[in-house]
Amino acid sequence: MKIEARIFEFIAIFFILMGIIYTISTYFYRTGVEWAGAACLFFAGGLSILAGTYFRFVARRVEIRPEDYEEAEVEDGAGELGFFSPHSYWPILIAGFAALFALGFATGNLWFAIAIALGLVGSVAGLVFEYHVGPEKH
């Protein structure tokens, strides 16, 4: 995870530097700063810092992976990668609600988009808690 953290931190540095350069260059070569591009670059840098910080914190909690040391062989990473639900209908609902939300937002039907967003949140919660079994079920 340290490699991923470094990658996102370098991307954040790049976006912030490009944001500074872009802001200065639009100030001197136009009648003023072009704020839309500058805000996008700085926000992209902020999101990269967010992802890099997450990977940095996770790297402290997990054991060392084969990707984290240079002498690793391909077969060191073999094995089970995780659990994936074979017969879940929640991803279909999430995709449907996301498409309807995008359609409502793009056409300007904001009440429709807000109502569909609640369905989207509910279906994501259903996916997350699909295999959650409380202590009374054991």
GROMACS .gro file of C-alpha atoms in nm:
model
  138
    1MET     CA    1   0.000   0.000   0.000
    2LYS     CA    2   0.295   0.233   0.038
    3ILE     CA    3   0.350   0.233  -0.338
    4GLU     CA    4  -0.010   0.338  -0.400
    5ALA     CA    5   0.020   0.611  -0.137
    6ARG     CA    6   0.333   0.748  -0.302
    7ILE     CA    7   0.170   0.744  -0.645
    8PHE     CA    8  -0.129   0.946  -0.526
    9GLU     CA    9   0.094   1.186  -0.332
   10PHE     CA   10   0.304   1.253  -0.644
   11ILE     CA   11  -0.015   1.304  -0.845
   12ALA     CA   12  -0.135   1.552  -0.581
   13ILE     CA   13   0.192   1.744  -0.597
   14PHE     CA   14   0.166   1.753  -0.977
   15PHE     CA   15  -0.193   1.884  -0.974
   16ILE     CA   16  -0.120   2.149  -0.711
   17LEU     CA   17   0.189   2.272  -0.897
   18MET     CA   18  -0.003   2.277  -1.225
   19GLY     CA   19  -0.284   2.465  -1.051
   20ILE     CA   20  -0.041   2.730  -0.930
   21ILE     CA   21   0.118   2.761  -1.275
   22TYR     CA   22  -0.222   2.771  -1.444
   23THR     CA   23  -0.352   3.038  -1.207
   24ILE     CA   24  -0.047   3.260  -1.254
   25SER     CA   25  -0.038   3.216  -1.631
   26THR     CA   26  -0.407   3.293  -1.679
   27TYR     CA   27  -0.368   3.600  -1.457
   28PHE     CA   28  -0.090   3.743  -1.674
   29TYR     CA   29  -0.212   3.633  -2.018
   30ARG     CA   30  -0.582   3.709  -1.978
   31THR     CA   31  -0.779   3.987  -1.815
   32GLY     CA   32  -0.797   3.785  -1.494
   33VAL     CA   33  -0.770   3.442  -1.343
   34GLU     CA   34  -0.973   3.169  -1.512
   35TRP     CA   35  -1.123   3.021  -1.196
   36ALA     CA   36  -1.294   2.713  -1.338
   37GLY     CA   37  -0.971   2.548  -1.453
   38ALA     CA   38  -0.781   2.657  -1.144
   39ALA     CA   39  -1.048   2.519  -0.911
   40CYS     CA   40  -1.055   2.190  -1.102
   41LEU     CA   41  -0.678   2.148  -1.073
   42PHE     CA   42  -0.673   2.229  -0.703
   43PHE     CA   43  -0.969   2.002  -0.631
   44ALA     CA   44  -0.801   1.721  -0.825
   45GLY     CA   45  -0.494   1.773  -0.608
   46GLY     CA   46  -0.710   1.763  -0.296
   47LEU     CA   47  -0.879   1.440  -0.403
   48SER     CA   48  -0.538   1.286  -0.474
   49ILE     CA   49  -0.422   1.386  -0.125
   50LEU     CA   50  -0.736   1.224   0.014
   51ALA     CA   51  -0.669   0.895  -0.165
   52GLY     CA   52  -0.298   0.902  -0.079
   53THR     CA   53  -0.371   0.965   0.288
   54TYR     CA   54  -0.617   0.675   0.292
   55PHE     CA   55  -0.359   0.440   0.143
   56ARG     CA   56  -0.095   0.566   0.386
   57PHE     CA   57  -0.319   0.488   0.687
   58VAL     CA   58  -0.421   0.148   0.550
   59ALA     CA   59  -0.056   0.060   0.485
   60ARG     CA   60   0.012   0.088   0.858
   61ARG     CA   61  -0.263  -0.161   0.947
   62VAL     CA   62  -0.217  -0.438   0.690
   63GLU     CA   63   0.064  -0.687   0.668
   64ILE     CA   64   0.327  -0.651   0.398
   65ARG     CA   65   0.203  -0.763   0.057
   66PRO     CA   66   0.420  -0.917  -0.215
   67GLU     CA   67   0.384  -0.594  -0.414
   68ASP     CA   68   0.560  -0.402  -0.137
   69TYR     CA   69   0.902  -0.567  -0.160
   70GLU     CA   70   1.125  -0.592  -0.465
   71GLU     CA   71   1.239  -0.957  -0.433
   72ALA     CA   72   0.883  -1.090  -0.464
   73GLU     CA   73   0.800  -1.352  -0.725
   74VAL     CA   74   0.474  -1.383  -0.916
   75GLU     CA   75   0.370  -1.692  -0.720
   76ASP     CA   76   0.401  -1.500  -0.390
   77GLY     CA   77   0.077  -1.323  -0.479
   78ALA     CA   78  -0.116  -1.641  -0.560
   79GLY     CA   79  -0.420  -1.744  -0.362
   80GLU     CA   80  -0.766  -1.623  -0.281
   81LEU     CA   81  -0.822  -1.252  -0.332
   82GLY     CA   82  -1.149  -1.209  -0.147
   83PHE     CA   83  -1.516  -1.295  -0.137
   84PHE     CA   84  -1.744  -1.192  -0.420
   85SER     CA   85  -2.116  -1.252  -0.395
   86PRO     CA   86  -2.219  -1.490  -0.674
   87HIS     CA   87  -2.598  -1.428  -0.683
   88SER     CA   88  -2.651  -1.072  -0.563
   89TYR     CA   89  -2.914  -0.854  -0.728
   90TRP     CA   90  -2.794  -0.533  -0.557
   91PRO     CA   91  -2.543  -0.434  -0.831
   92ILE     CA   92  -2.825  -0.438  -1.087
   93LEU     CA   93  -3.032  -0.208  -0.867
   94ILE     CA   94  -2.734   0.022  -0.809
   95ALA     CA   95  -2.670   0.047  -1.184
   96GLY     CA   96  -3.038   0.117  -1.253
   97PHE     CA   97  -3.069   0.385  -0.986
   98ALA     CA   98  -2.740   0.545  -1.098
   99ALA     CA   99  -2.862   0.560  -1.459
  100LEU     CA  100  -3.196   0.711  -1.355
  101PHE     CA  101  -3.019   0.961  -1.130
  102ALA     CA  102  -2.794   1.070  -1.418
  103LEU     CA  103  -3.094   1.098  -1.648
  104GLY     CA  104  -3.289   1.310  -1.397
  105PHE     CA  105  -2.990   1.531  -1.323
  106ALA     CA  106  -2.908   1.580  -1.692
  107THR     CA  107  -3.266   1.674  -1.784
  108GLY     CA  108  -3.302   1.914  -1.492
  109ASN     CA  109  -3.562   1.713  -1.300
  110LEU     CA  110  -3.401   1.772  -0.964
  111TRP     CA  111  -3.686   1.630  -0.753
  112PHE     CA  112  -3.667   1.312  -0.958
  113ALA     CA  113  -3.288   1.303  -0.913
  114ILE     CA  114  -3.317   1.353  -0.536
  115ALA     CA  115  -3.578   1.076  -0.504
  116ILE     CA  116  -3.367   0.838  -0.712
  117ALA     CA  117  -3.057   0.930  -0.506
  118LEU     CA  118  -3.238   0.800  -0.198
  119GLY     CA  119  -3.302   0.474  -0.381
  120LEU     CA  120  -2.936   0.465  -0.484
  121VAL     CA  121  -2.823   0.512  -0.123
  122GLY     CA  122  -3.065   0.241  -0.012
  123SER     CA  123  -2.941  -0.007  -0.271
  124VAL     CA  124  -2.576   0.063  -0.184
  125ALA     CA  125  -2.661   0.003   0.183
  126GLY     CA  126  -2.831  -0.321   0.081
  127LEU     CA  127  -2.515  -0.434  -0.098
  128VAL     CA  128  -2.293  -0.341   0.195
  129PHE     CA  129  -2.508  -0.513   0.456
  130GLU     CA  130  -2.610  -0.812   0.243
  131TYR     CA  131  -2.406  -1.062   0.442
  132HIS     CA  132  -2.422  -0.881   0.776
  133VAL     CA  133  -2.557  -1.115   1.039
  134GLY     CA  134  -2.629  -0.970   1.378
  135PRO     CA  135  -2.534  -1.138   1.706
  136GLU     CA  136  -2.890  -1.269   1.756
  137LYS     CA  137  -2.862  -1.479   1.437
  138HIS     CA  138  -2.566  -1.689   1.554
   0.00000   0.00000   0.00000
